[in-house]
XYZ file of C-alpha atoms in Angstrom:
784
model
C 21.211 39.339 -18.420
C 19.242 36.980 -16.195
C 21.418 37.915 -13.197
C 21.062 41.623 -13.972
C 17.295 41.312 -13.995
C 17.410 39.411 -10.705
C 19.556 42.139 -9.123
C 17.184 44.841 -10.299
C 14.204 42.939 -8.879
C 15.946 42.427 -5.555
C 16.601 46.178 -5.369
C 12.914 46.801 -5.955
C 12.039 44.345 -3.206
C 14.376 45.710 -0.555
C 13.774 49.346 -1.452
C 10.105 48.824 -0.594
C 8.742 48.297 2.929
C 6.816 45.127 1.990
C 9.818 42.782 1.894
C 11.165 44.135 5.183
C 7.776 43.950 6.855
C 7.301 40.328 5.782
C 10.781 39.352 6.995
C 10.222 40.976 10.400
C 6.745 39.466 10.790
C 8.103 36.039 9.846
C 10.950 36.370 12.364
C 8.568 37.342 15.169
C 6.276 34.423 14.319
C 9.126 31.906 14.354
C 10.507 33.312 17.616
C 7.131 33.162 19.350
C 6.470 29.541 18.489
C 10.031 28.370 19.101
C 9.973 29.910 22.548
C 6.437 28.680 23.148
C 7.774 25.127 23.089
C 11.211 25.656 24.597
C 10.465 27.873 27.608
C 7.960 25.520 29.370
C 10.179 22.496 28.800
C 13.260 24.299 30.128
C 11.297 25.432 33.206
C 9.956 21.924 33.778
C 13.459 20.535 33.468
C 14.662 23.029 36.121
C 11.906 22.067 38.555
C 12.549 18.328 38.237
C 16.305 18.783 38.578
C 15.786 20.683 41.816
C 13.850 17.719 43.158
C 16.107 15.049 41.651
C 19.548 16.483 40.779
C 21.078 15.153 37.580
C 17.820 13.745 36.275
C 17.041 13.816 32.543
C 13.305 14.455 32.306
C 13.074 13.845 28.545
C 15.204 10.699 28.376
C 12.930 8.877 25.900
C 11.607 11.975 24.151
C 12.998 13.257 20.801
C 13.006 17.020 21.289
C 13.926 18.121 17.745
C 10.650 16.992 16.262
C 8.718 18.340 19.226
C 10.038 21.881 18.977
C 10.028 22.197 15.208
C 7.624 19.742 13.571
C 4.811 18.693 15.900
C 1.461 20.545 15.726
C 2.217 23.964 17.180
C 5.912 23.589 16.347
C 7.786 26.280 14.466
C 7.852 24.618 11.035
C 4.204 23.623 11.191
C 3.065 27.127 12.116
C 5.315 28.695 9.470
C 3.834 26.460 6.770
C 0.276 27.081 7.911
C 0.726 30.851 7.642
C 3.027 30.905 4.632
C 0.248 31.648 2.158
C -0.215 35.017 3.917
C 3.337 36.167 3.115
C 4.167 35.133 -0.449
C 1.172 36.698 -2.272
C 2.000 40.086 -0.780
C 5.540 39.685 -2.048
C 4.682 38.602 -5.595
C 1.568 40.635 -6.329
C 3.453 43.452 -8.058
C 6.384 41.675 -9.716
C 4.972 41.917 -13.254
C 1.893 44.087 -12.792
C 4.216 46.836 -11.556
C 6.022 46.794 -14.911
C 2.667 47.159 -16.694
C 1.500 50.013 -14.467
C 4.809 51.865 -14.835
C 4.871 51.338 -18.574
C 8.262 49.629 -18.457
C 6.808 46.413 -19.846
C 6.771 47.988 -23.328
C 10.460 48.843 -23.032
C 11.191 45.268 -21.971
C 9.219 43.899 -24.920
C 11.126 46.118 -27.347
C 14.544 45.474 -25.773
C 16.866 42.566 -26.654
C 15.829 40.920 -23.358
C 14.167 37.602 -24.019
C 10.916 36.795 -22.267
C 12.347 33.695 -20.594
C 15.186 35.847 -19.221
C 12.634 38.309 -17.841
C 10.526 35.580 -16.174
C 13.467 33.554 -14.872
C 15.311 36.664 -13.678
C 12.361 37.837 -11.609
C 11.828 34.350 -10.269
C 15.518 34.054 -9.375
C 15.170 37.199 -7.266
C 12.206 35.626 -5.530
C 14.215 32.457 -4.851
C 16.935 34.556 -3.234
C 14.392 36.262 -0.998
C 12.971 32.863 -0.082
C 16.448 31.900 1.080
C 16.185 34.811 3.513
C 13.066 33.224 5.036
C 14.870 29.876 5.268
C 17.776 31.733 6.875
C 15.417 33.103 9.532
C 14.372 29.556 10.361
C 18.057 28.648 10.221
C 18.702 31.033 13.110
C 16.603 28.806 15.341
C 18.029 25.616 13.865
C 21.501 26.831 14.861
C 20.187 27.994 18.228
C 18.826 24.492 18.839
C 22.412 23.218 18.800
C 22.971 25.076 22.083
C 19.548 24.336 23.573
C 19.136 20.617 22.757
C 21.590 17.797 23.183
C 22.550 16.339 19.755
C 19.664 17.792 17.705
C 18.581 15.738 14.700
C 19.898 17.958 11.904
C 18.995 15.420 9.237
C 15.361 15.920 10.186
C 15.737 19.707 10.269
C 17.516 19.931 6.910
C 14.882 17.723 5.282
C 12.133 19.943 6.715
C 13.999 23.072 5.570
C 14.217 21.649 2.037
C 10.485 20.974 2.009
C 9.804 24.459 3.347
C 11.992 26.102 0.687
C 10.453 24.129 -2.189
C 6.962 24.980 -0.984
C 7.574 28.735 -0.777
C 9.245 28.598 -4.196
C 6.120 26.903 -5.556
C 3.971 29.593 -3.936
C 6.256 32.189 -5.516
C 5.807 30.723 -9.007
C 2.037 30.794 -8.543
C 2.193 34.407 -7.364
C 4.386 35.416 -10.305
C 1.884 33.951 -12.747
C -1.082 35.661 -11.073
C 0.838 38.950 -11.211
C 1.053 38.580 -14.997
C -2.723 38.212 -15.340
C -3.817 41.584 -13.965
C -2.553 45.099 -13.383
C -4.340 45.251 -10.011
C -1.960 44.088 -7.323
C -4.662 43.342 -4.744
C -6.496 41.214 -7.297
C -3.237 39.389 -8.026
C -2.762 38.637 -4.323
C -6.336 37.369 -3.986
C -5.878 35.183 -7.066
C -2.727 33.708 -5.555
C -4.615 32.952 -2.347
C -7.323 31.162 -4.324
C -4.938 29.038 -6.414
C -2.914 28.025 -3.342
C -6.149 27.176 -1.527
C -7.336 24.990 -4.409
C -4.024 23.141 -4.713
C -3.982 22.660 -0.929
C -7.422 21.011 -0.994
C -7.558 19.288 -4.371
C -6.201 16.026 -2.955
C -9.553 15.376 -1.274
C -11.695 16.066 -4.353
C -13.108 13.553 -6.883
C -11.359 10.636 -5.213
C -14.011 8.158 -6.362
C -12.993 8.304 -10.047
C -9.796 6.284 -10.717
C -7.913 8.503 -13.193
C -9.138 11.774 -11.705
C -8.224 10.484 -8.223
C -4.604 9.911 -9.228
C -4.418 13.263 -11.015
C -5.830 15.346 -8.168
C -3.750 13.493 -5.591
C -0.671 14.218 -7.688
C -1.523 17.939 -7.714
C -2.154 17.966 -3.945
C 0.247 20.709 -2.792
C 0.087 20.390 1.002
C 0.541 16.629 1.003
C 3.926 16.925 -0.691
C 5.634 18.550 2.277
C 4.495 15.930 4.796
C 7.226 13.408 4.027
C 10.027 15.975 4.126
C 8.714 17.468 7.359
C 8.958 13.989 8.858
C 12.503 13.573 7.552
C 11.971 11.531 4.369
C 13.141 12.946 1.044
C 11.468 11.316 -1.967
C 12.420 12.053 -5.556
C 8.753 12.242 -6.568
C 8.172 15.098 -4.105
C 11.146 17.105 -5.368
C 10.108 16.471 -8.981
C 6.573 17.495 -8.098
C 7.677 20.880 -6.789
C 9.942 21.381 -9.801
C 7.012 20.505 -12.072
C 4.648 22.922 -10.319
C 7.248 25.672 -10.438
C 7.962 24.928 -14.092
C 4.262 24.820 -14.935
C 3.434 28.240 -13.481
C 6.587 29.798 -14.890
C 5.512 28.289 -18.211
C 2.056 29.815 -17.793
C 3.699 33.195 -17.093
C 5.886 32.935 -20.172
C 2.931 31.923 -22.350
C 0.857 34.789 -20.933
C 3.517 37.363 -21.776
C 4.118 35.877 -25.211
C 0.409 35.837 -26.010
C 0.196 39.513 -24.990
C 3.129 40.321 -27.237
C 2.104 38.310 -30.321
C -1.018 38.274 -32.443
C -1.959 34.619 -32.793
C -5.258 32.757 -33.167
C -6.927 31.886 -29.871
C -6.461 28.165 -30.350
C -2.687 28.609 -30.751
C -2.578 30.522 -27.466
C -4.745 27.875 -25.781
C -2.591 25.037 -27.104
C 0.503 26.575 -25.525
C -1.099 26.349 -22.090
C -2.380 22.841 -22.777
C 1.110 21.776 -23.806
C 2.580 23.148 -20.558
C -0.034 21.275 -18.513
C 0.409 18.039 -20.463
C 4.186 17.981 -20.166
C 4.034 18.819 -16.460
C 1.381 16.279 -15.511
C 2.804 13.477 -17.655
C 6.345 13.938 -16.346
C 5.260 14.190 -12.733
C 2.823 11.273 -13.025
C 5.475 8.941 -14.445
C 8.002 9.982 -11.828
C 5.509 9.287 -9.017
C 5.392 5.523 -9.627
C 7.030 3.373 -6.917
C 9.374 1.920 -9.547
C 10.700 5.377 -10.447
C 10.901 6.836 -6.946
C 14.113 7.188 -4.949
C 14.133 7.765 -1.200
C 16.588 9.192 1.313
C 16.029 9.159 5.068
C 18.547 11.561 6.682
C 17.095 11.343 10.192
C 19.347 10.232 13.001
C 17.388 7.044 13.723
C 15.966 6.501 10.199
C 12.470 7.031 11.589
C 10.791 6.748 8.181
C 12.514 3.570 7.063
C 11.483 -0.012 7.673
C 13.481 -1.724 10.363
C 16.318 -3.870 9.042
C 14.546 -7.043 10.229
C 11.416 -6.111 8.290
C 13.532 -5.234 5.260
C 15.105 -8.674 5.468
C 11.649 -10.280 5.260
C 10.787 -8.129 2.238
C 14.131 -9.050 0.683
C 13.387 -12.759 1.124
C 10.186 -12.312 -0.894
C 12.392 -11.026 -3.724
C 10.716 -10.601 -7.074
C 8.010 -13.144 -6.289
C 4.444 -11.909 -6.345
C 3.026 -10.417 -3.172
C -0.661 -9.672 -3.498
C -2.563 -7.496 -1.027
C -6.360 -7.514 -1.105
C -8.292 -4.941 0.890
C -11.787 -6.074 1.871
C -14.151 -3.212 2.700
C -17.605 -3.786 4.152
C -19.952 -0.879 3.437
C -21.939 -1.814 6.549
C -18.911 -2.520 8.703
C -16.690 -0.604 11.056
C -13.827 1.617 9.803
C -15.342 1.363 6.313
C -14.540 5.008 5.455
C -10.816 4.141 5.306
C -11.377 1.456 2.682
C -13.644 3.267 0.229
C -12.289 4.283 -3.205
C -12.007 7.905 -2.103
C -9.462 6.931 0.575
C -7.350 4.682 -1.654
C -4.400 7.040 -2.060
C -4.286 7.706 1.675
C -4.362 3.937 2.265
C -1.431 3.317 -0.072
C 0.562 6.221 1.351
C -0.031 5.705 5.058
C 0.005 1.920 5.080
C 2.190 0.656 2.237
C 4.541 3.369 1.004
C 7.382 2.313 3.303
C 7.073 -1.233 1.960
C 6.798 -0.094 -1.671
C 10.134 1.632 -1.222
C 11.778 -1.810 -0.944
C 9.309 -3.846 -3.017
C 7.710 -1.586 -5.609
C 5.917 -4.416 -7.454
C 3.373 -5.259 -4.743
C 0.014 -5.911 -6.425
C -3.012 -4.335 -4.785
C -6.574 -5.535 -5.168
C -9.798 -4.153 -3.721
C -13.011 -6.006 -2.917
C -16.075 -4.049 -1.804
C -19.133 -5.714 -0.319
C -21.934 -5.181 2.166
C -22.894 -7.394 5.073
C -24.638 -6.471 8.286
C -24.094 -8.549 11.423
C -26.062 -7.195 14.424
C -23.769 -8.941 16.914
C -20.761 -7.079 15.505
C -22.402 -3.697 15.006
C -20.660 -0.903 16.906
C -22.253 1.890 14.862
C -25.841 0.923 15.750
C -26.980 0.768 12.151
C -30.046 -1.197 13.198
C -31.201 1.909 15.062
C -30.415 4.200 12.144
C -32.095 1.912 9.597
C -34.891 0.107 11.481
C -36.483 -2.822 9.724
C -34.311 -2.581 6.606
C -32.529 -5.439 4.904
C -28.832 -5.647 4.113
C -29.381 -4.370 0.601
C -31.644 -1.513 1.691
C -29.149 -0.311 4.304
C -26.330 -0.590 1.781
C -28.295 1.411 -0.785
C -28.939 4.222 1.692
C -25.302 4.427 2.794
C -24.072 4.246 -0.810
C -26.373 7.135 -1.638
C -25.039 9.075 1.342
C -21.455 8.613 0.121
C -22.412 9.089 -3.558
C -21.272 5.588 -4.419
C -22.586 3.152 -6.998
C -24.075 0.154 -5.200
C -23.053 -2.036 -8.150
C -19.468 -1.660 -6.931
C -20.332 -3.682 -3.808
C -20.848 -7.433 -3.772
C -23.838 -8.953 -2.005
C -23.424 -11.403 0.905
C -24.218 -14.273 -1.452
C -21.508 -13.206 -3.896
C -18.964 -12.817 -1.101
C -19.608 -16.351 0.164
C -18.306 -17.660 -3.154
C -15.084 -15.657 -2.729
C -14.209 -15.781 0.967
C -15.843 -16.179 4.376
C -14.978 -13.152 6.519
C -17.350 -14.116 9.315
C -14.552 -15.229 11.685
C -12.964 -11.791 11.132
C -16.130 -9.958 12.041
C -16.611 -8.554 8.510
C -14.301 -5.700 9.460
C -11.955 -3.700 7.262
C -9.140 -6.179 6.647
C -6.243 -6.972 4.325
C -5.274 -10.399 3.053
C -1.703 -11.066 1.962
C -1.043 -13.794 -0.605
C 2.380 -15.255 -1.360
C 3.185 -18.547 -3.113
C -0.332 -19.834 -2.530
C -0.277 -19.044 1.195
C -2.480 -16.351 2.730
C -2.404 -14.342 5.945
C -4.825 -11.770 7.300
C -3.509 -8.343 8.279
C -6.099 -6.682 10.468
C -7.011 -3.070 11.160
C -7.470 -1.695 14.645
C -9.962 1.152 14.725
C -12.264 2.327 17.451
C -15.107 0.034 16.445
C -16.978 2.804 14.603
C -17.321 3.782 10.969
C -15.174 6.840 11.678
C -12.298 5.897 14.008
C -10.558 8.765 15.748
C -7.090 7.590 14.718
C -5.369 5.778 11.901
C -6.718 2.171 11.873
C -3.789 0.629 9.994
C -1.551 -1.928 11.708
C 1.869 -0.946 12.991
C 5.068 -2.298 11.463
C 5.319 -5.068 14.078
C 1.939 -6.491 13.002
C 2.810 -6.322 9.317
C 6.229 -7.880 9.889
C 4.590 -10.763 11.772
C 2.198 -11.416 8.865
C 5.063 -11.312 6.356
C 7.155 -13.675 8.460
C 4.282 -16.154 8.693
C 4.053 -16.057 4.882
C 7.776 -16.414 4.241
C 8.533 -18.820 7.102
C 5.373 -20.826 7.881
C 7.495 -23.308 9.832
C 8.267 -20.597 12.401
C 4.660 -19.973 13.454
C 4.447 -20.403 17.266
C 1.606 -22.617 18.480
C 0.587 -22.242 22.123
C -1.736 -24.708 23.879
C -3.679 -23.828 27.036
C -4.598 -26.762 29.260
C -8.226 -27.307 30.242
C -10.162 -29.614 32.526
C -9.354 -28.038 35.896
C -11.214 -24.710 35.640
C -8.158 -22.904 34.219
C -8.290 -19.417 32.692
C -9.935 -19.411 29.253
C -8.609 -17.845 26.055
C -12.110 -17.772 24.548
C -13.969 -15.800 27.222
C -13.991 -12.046 27.813
C -14.761 -12.187 31.538
C -12.712 -10.403 34.178
C -10.408 -13.335 34.989
C -10.035 -14.715 31.446
C -7.415 -14.184 28.718
C -9.255 -13.473 25.473
C -8.136 -9.828 25.257
C -4.452 -10.716 25.401
C -4.536 -13.810 23.194
C -7.331 -14.061 20.611
C -8.882 -10.571 20.462
C -8.462 -9.551 16.821
C -9.292 -5.864 17.351
C -6.135 -4.903 19.317
C -2.743 -4.618 17.639
C -0.974 -5.649 20.872
C -2.793 -8.995 21.038
C -0.606 -12.047 20.515
C -2.705 -13.407 17.633
C -1.981 -10.180 15.749
C 1.729 -10.599 16.368
C 2.142 -14.028 14.837
C 0.930 -16.516 17.479
C -1.656 -19.291 17.194
C -3.637 -20.552 20.196
C -5.740 -23.579 21.058
C -6.680 -25.646 24.094
C -5.857 -29.198 25.158
C -7.358 -31.529 27.725
C -4.518 -33.451 29.346
C -6.990 -36.012 30.591
C -7.841 -37.161 27.056
C -4.906 -36.142 24.855
C -1.150 -36.347 24.847
C 0.876 -33.147 24.512
C 1.992 -32.728 20.872
C 5.735 -32.502 20.375
C 5.542 -29.828 17.686
C 3.992 -27.084 19.830
C 5.911 -24.016 20.947
C 4.704 -23.972 24.548
C 2.155 -25.349 26.970
C 0.367 -22.977 29.365
C -1.011 -24.087 32.716
C -3.025 -21.093 33.902
C -4.312 -21.261 37.487
C -5.885 -24.731 37.776
C -8.465 -24.862 40.587
C -8.412 -28.601 41.121
C -5.521 -31.000 41.506
C -3.921 -32.563 38.473
C -4.118 -36.332 38.243
C -0.963 -38.425 38.354
C -1.366 -39.171 34.653
C -1.635 -35.479 33.795
C 1.399 -34.623 35.922
C 3.350 -37.399 34.210
C 2.452 -36.037 30.780
C 3.681 -32.578 31.789
C 6.830 -34.002 33.370
C 7.615 -36.013 30.235
C 6.982 -32.927 28.115
C 9.381 -30.866 30.253
C 12.045 -33.581 30.269
C 12.024 -33.563 26.457
C 12.740 -29.808 26.434
C 9.229 -28.428 26.097
C 8.594 -24.767 26.954
C 5.942 -23.827 29.501
C 4.209 -20.950 31.243
C 2.878 -21.891 34.681
C 0.687 -19.467 36.631
C -0.647 -19.970 40.147
C -2.609 -18.028 42.742
C -2.398 -17.557 46.530
C -4.460 -20.123 48.405
C -3.970 -22.787 45.727
C -0.240 -23.384 46.095
C -0.757 -27.065 46.882
C -2.222 -27.679 43.432
C 0.929 -26.649 41.534
C 3.666 -27.361 44.063
C 3.856 -31.126 43.409
C 4.599 -30.325 39.764
C 6.917 -27.411 40.523
C 8.942 -29.405 43.019
C 10.438 -31.350 40.102
C 11.877 -28.051 38.855
C 13.248 -26.943 42.210
C 10.555 -24.272 42.542
C 7.775 -23.754 45.088
C 4.950 -21.293 45.568
C 5.356 -20.065 49.152
C 2.474 -20.160 51.616
C 0.535 -16.981 52.207
C -0.125 -13.880 50.114
C 2.245 -11.031 49.354
C 0.747 -7.720 50.522
C 1.757 -4.125 49.886
C -0.564 -1.702 51.701
C -0.732 1.756 50.149
C -2.903 4.862 50.276
C -4.522 4.284 46.874
C -4.742 0.504 46.505
C -5.996 -2.580 48.272
C -3.171 -4.391 50.125
C -3.143 -7.373 47.750
C -2.435 -5.091 44.726
C 1.314 -5.637 44.687
C 3.567 -3.555 42.424
C 6.316 -5.955 41.400
C 9.502 -4.507 39.916
C 10.919 -5.676 36.596
C 14.441 -7.047 36.893
C 17.352 -6.892 34.437
C 16.825 -10.632 33.881
C 13.533 -10.096 32.049
C 14.891 -6.998 30.334
C 17.754 -9.006 28.870
C 15.640 -11.658 27.153
C 16.132 -9.676 23.951
C 12.691 -8.189 23.296
C 13.930 -4.641 23.128
C 11.004 -2.808 21.440
C 8.920 -3.015 24.594
C 11.440 -3.733 27.331
C 14.704 -1.992 26.462
C 14.111 0.702 29.044
C 13.803 -1.694 31.984
C 17.464 -2.491 32.539
C 18.297 1.207 32.386
C 15.656 2.209 34.905
C 15.652 -0.773 37.251
C 18.421 0.604 39.443
C 17.233 4.196 39.135
C 17.511 6.292 42.272
C 14.220 7.997 41.467
C 11.393 5.877 42.896
C 8.723 6.903 40.387
C 11.057 6.085 37.502
C 11.092 2.357 38.234
C 8.882 0.226 35.979
C 6.362 -1.920 37.829
C 3.791 -4.610 37.106
C 0.575 -4.727 39.112
C -0.164 -8.235 40.387
C -3.596 -8.478 42.100
C -3.076 -11.219 44.669
C 0.261 -12.923 44.240
C 2.195 -15.727 45.898
C 5.931 -15.451 46.452
C 8.162 -17.964 44.710
C 11.095 -19.845 46.258
C 13.624 -21.696 44.118
C 16.810 -23.681 44.552
C 19.580 -24.960 42.276
C 18.189 -28.498 42.514
C 18.539 -29.348 38.813
C 20.313 -28.111 35.726
C 17.927 -25.228 35.107
C 19.335 -21.721 35.368
C 16.842 -19.791 37.464
C 16.443 -16.009 37.581
C 13.850 -13.759 39.183
C 11.899 -11.825 36.539
C 9.899 -9.810 39.067
C 10.748 -8.758 42.615
C 8.700 -6.985 45.224
C 9.925 -3.911 47.087
C 11.650 -5.020 50.291
C 10.628 -1.835 52.106
C 6.889 -2.115 51.534
C 5.954 -5.789 51.031
C 5.655 -8.829 53.246
C 4.095 -12.285 53.130
C 0.835 -12.478 55.023
C 0.283 -15.977 56.413
C -3.189 -17.402 56.754
C -6.360 -15.971 55.247
C -6.166 -12.417 53.921
C -9.178 -10.269 54.800
C -9.142 -6.929 52.955
C -12.553 -5.435 53.781
C -12.129 -4.889 57.519
C -9.269 -3.414 59.529
C -6.010 -2.207 58.040
C -3.454 -4.900 57.240
C -0.538 -4.709 59.664
C 2.761 -6.532 59.703
C 2.523 -9.274 62.370
C 5.766 -11.273 62.703
C 4.319 -13.133 65.673
C 1.777 -14.691 63.278
C 4.440 -15.746 60.797
C 4.492 -12.656 58.541
C 7.819 -12.248 56.733
C 9.055 -8.934 55.333
C 11.428 -8.763 52.367
C 11.891 -8.664 48.621
C 10.246 -11.739 47.114
C 10.311 -13.142 43.568
C 6.835 -13.197 42.039
C 8.013 -14.338 38.617
C 10.871 -16.756 37.870
C 12.336 -17.753 34.507
C 14.028 -21.128 34.034
C 16.263 -22.015 31.129
C 18.577 -24.850 30.118
C 20.058 -26.460 27.039
C 18.333 -29.655 25.869
C 20.183 -30.975 22.844
C 20.240 -28.220 20.247
C 17.294 -26.430 21.811
C 17.220 -23.929 24.656
C 14.309 -24.726 26.933
C 12.386 -21.885 28.603
C 9.882 -22.073 31.456
C 8.205 -19.062 33.070
C 6.586 -19.456 36.490
C 4.330 -16.746 37.895
C 2.824 -16.434 41.385
C -0.191 -14.594 39.938
C -2.560 -15.352 37.059
C -4.475 -12.056 36.993
C -1.744 -9.789 35.637
C -2.649 -10.565 31.984
C -6.384 -10.998 32.468
C -8.862 -9.164 30.278
C -9.082 -6.207 32.651
C -5.329 -5.948 33.249
C -3.793 -6.198 29.762
C -0.126 -6.262 30.789
C 0.955 -6.295 27.148
C 4.526 -5.183 27.796
C 5.330 -8.084 30.068
C 3.093 -10.606 28.318
C 4.592 -10.022 24.860
C 8.084 -10.186 26.310
C 7.375 -13.521 27.987
C 5.998 -14.963 24.755
C 8.978 -13.639 22.802
C 11.214 -15.517 25.236
C 9.035 -18.652 25.219
C 9.039 -18.759 21.392
C 12.849 -18.445 21.408
C 12.740 -15.033 19.806
C 10.508 -16.009 16.863
C 7.542 -13.726 17.599
C 6.640 -10.919 18.046
C 9.052 -9.834 15.326
C 12.034 -8.177 16.964
C 12.256 -4.515 15.895
C 14.685 -2.748 18.245
C 15.141 0.986 17.730
C 17.845 3.229 19.084
C 16.841 5.652 21.796
C 16.769 9.306 20.751
C 19.956 11.284 21.325
C 18.208 14.673 21.177
C 16.591 13.971 24.533
C 17.977 16.612 26.876
C 17.337 20.337 27.339
C 20.711 22.050 27.758
C 19.504 25.480 28.896
C 17.713 26.824 31.951
C 14.275 28.371 32.002
C 15.637 31.754 33.114
C 18.026 31.870 30.160
C 15.231 30.972 27.745
C 13.062 33.811 29.070
C 15.886 36.264 28.364
C 16.452 34.816 24.908
C 12.730 35.012 24.252
C 12.870 38.779 24.791
C 15.912 39.066 22.513
C 14.441 37.035 19.652
C 10.922 38.428 19.898
C 11.705 42.119 20.475
C 15.371 43.088 20.216
C 16.316 41.308 16.977
C 13.182 42.416 15.046
C 13.735 45.972 16.351
C 17.323 45.979 15.032
C 16.133 44.795 11.602
C 13.361 47.414 11.649
C 15.870 50.190 12.361
C 18.184 48.988 9.574
C 15.260 48.838 7.155
C 14.094 52.353 8.134
C 17.595 53.804 7.659
C 17.950 52.120 4.267
C 14.534 53.230 3.027
C 14.963 56.830 4.264
C 18.388 57.159 2.653
C 16.985 55.700 -0.562
C 14.120 58.188 -0.548
C 16.520 61.137 -0.030
C 18.532 60.038 -3.042
């Protein structure tokens, strides 16, 4: 009987122009936005291949997600406009029976109400499959247009799309049972869908209501599946919503058929809501949620190295405390109203593997003028901490009693060294580590302020393996570069700046300074850094460094042109020398001393793949612009021999066709720099960075020597190279190694001319064919 009802409803759908019109409009929409992304990329690929035959323009670019799921992609546009289609389809499914008088026959027939409701809904599900099939046309087409498309991602997105339109259909079916006016039914469906698509942002300050409204948040449930992650709680949610509105429809029809007291009718609806919410709420807990990541590269899953750290924690307690300063930067992300977004965006991937993480929240207010990026002193002139906090709490409709005063916070923790910013503290077996946020320095950062997986993995590793924490000492006493200053030549931004996720301190490292004149070099450090000393080292200091190296200590040594004689006595023991003169590379855009050194396979093969895996592939590229370079502002060439047992390799090389060593003083503000062999200039490819390694006992010793000390200064921020060097110096301990496979769907397999022709076919010819078929069917039906 259920199938017979579904067949009858499908006949009604396809013998009316509405279903055909919606299908054609949906096809045209999908075609337009698929071609909108594909045609320009195919044309761009053609242009670049004419210039550089055989080149793959999108080598590091996953095309599947770009065409289908990014903003403006086909799936995203289809979901954004979906609410326009379904209400028009469902507005007459039951109201039509009432208007035609057939509802009385159905009530008096042996057909059960649940068969009537489920039969009509089954017909709607079949029609929804038609819409999925239209998207499927382009998913199949992508197989011929993109190399190795990520079908796991597409199938996950298609599942989310189908469940969402089925949920919309259930809502529309219920609204159709409430009124005999089809237009009113469609408007009601629009309103309900709008409410459920916005409810996740409402009443987020109240704990129980926050969890309830976030659970009912319709739009948020498709996000994971669109990104390629299938979660059981999302599927159960859609089934619960569908079941709830079908239940409402059944109760509505039964109440119209039976004469019962009003409270009995009301209790039926309450029972449907209670069962739905309770079931869905229980199934949304981390402990009851199952996940499946079908994407080709498991984009939504923690890296196996991070999972190993989580596994080592086991069932032991891991406590995460979020400290939110009402008068601090990025505070909007830590308020109670943003709690669900915080747990989802920051911790859900970790909860998948450790569902018993305990979360705590501490709210306080503290104003520090020296750290104020939002200029609150200007907004609240002359007001105290408490007065400013009261005004902001009133603005956000918050209870000031929720926030601790500065005096109360001092008894709990001192967050002064952290700048009183939005921050998390991890606690495990009595040990604690800070996990910082990285916003724009304002109360409303433009992007997500949460740390990336590499930062979180580093904090977890420091908790689980405190013995692995790398400690780097910078020498002082000879006007070396400072890790505490933010001047142009200093190193604070790359070492101790806590507001950048690329900084070494946020990737597991600890830094301090040492005066070799007054202290001996500790044996338990990871590395010693000698960064551009301006005065000569004493014999005692050189002996300390030599003894440290002979015992297998790691080092980073950086020099500068014009001061070669300061470091050469020390480097001579290693079989290395900074060559006289300055390497120059005159160009149209840059000063001649701004040398673009090329990365070599040697530095690419140190193992730090997340940032450097592309170097070895591109180093020998025949396309000049495709070669990765490091700008070195004023650099000395390095010469080395096989004098000792160190294995020496060039990490950076200059371009032999455009660089030479300029002997004597380099003057850059007068005439153009010309190659003058008669004055001792030497043209060639010169090493500007050299890595030394050898085995000392059970330890592999690493020393990096650079002919320039400006490449990682505060205004240069060469994070790629700097993090790689420190990964090598720390023997692979930090930053935490998280290598990912390159995308395979990274090549357009069709020409721009072909895509233009296909665009005409999909946008005009195919819809026209369907329109003709629909017209023939409807005309023949009308004649009968």
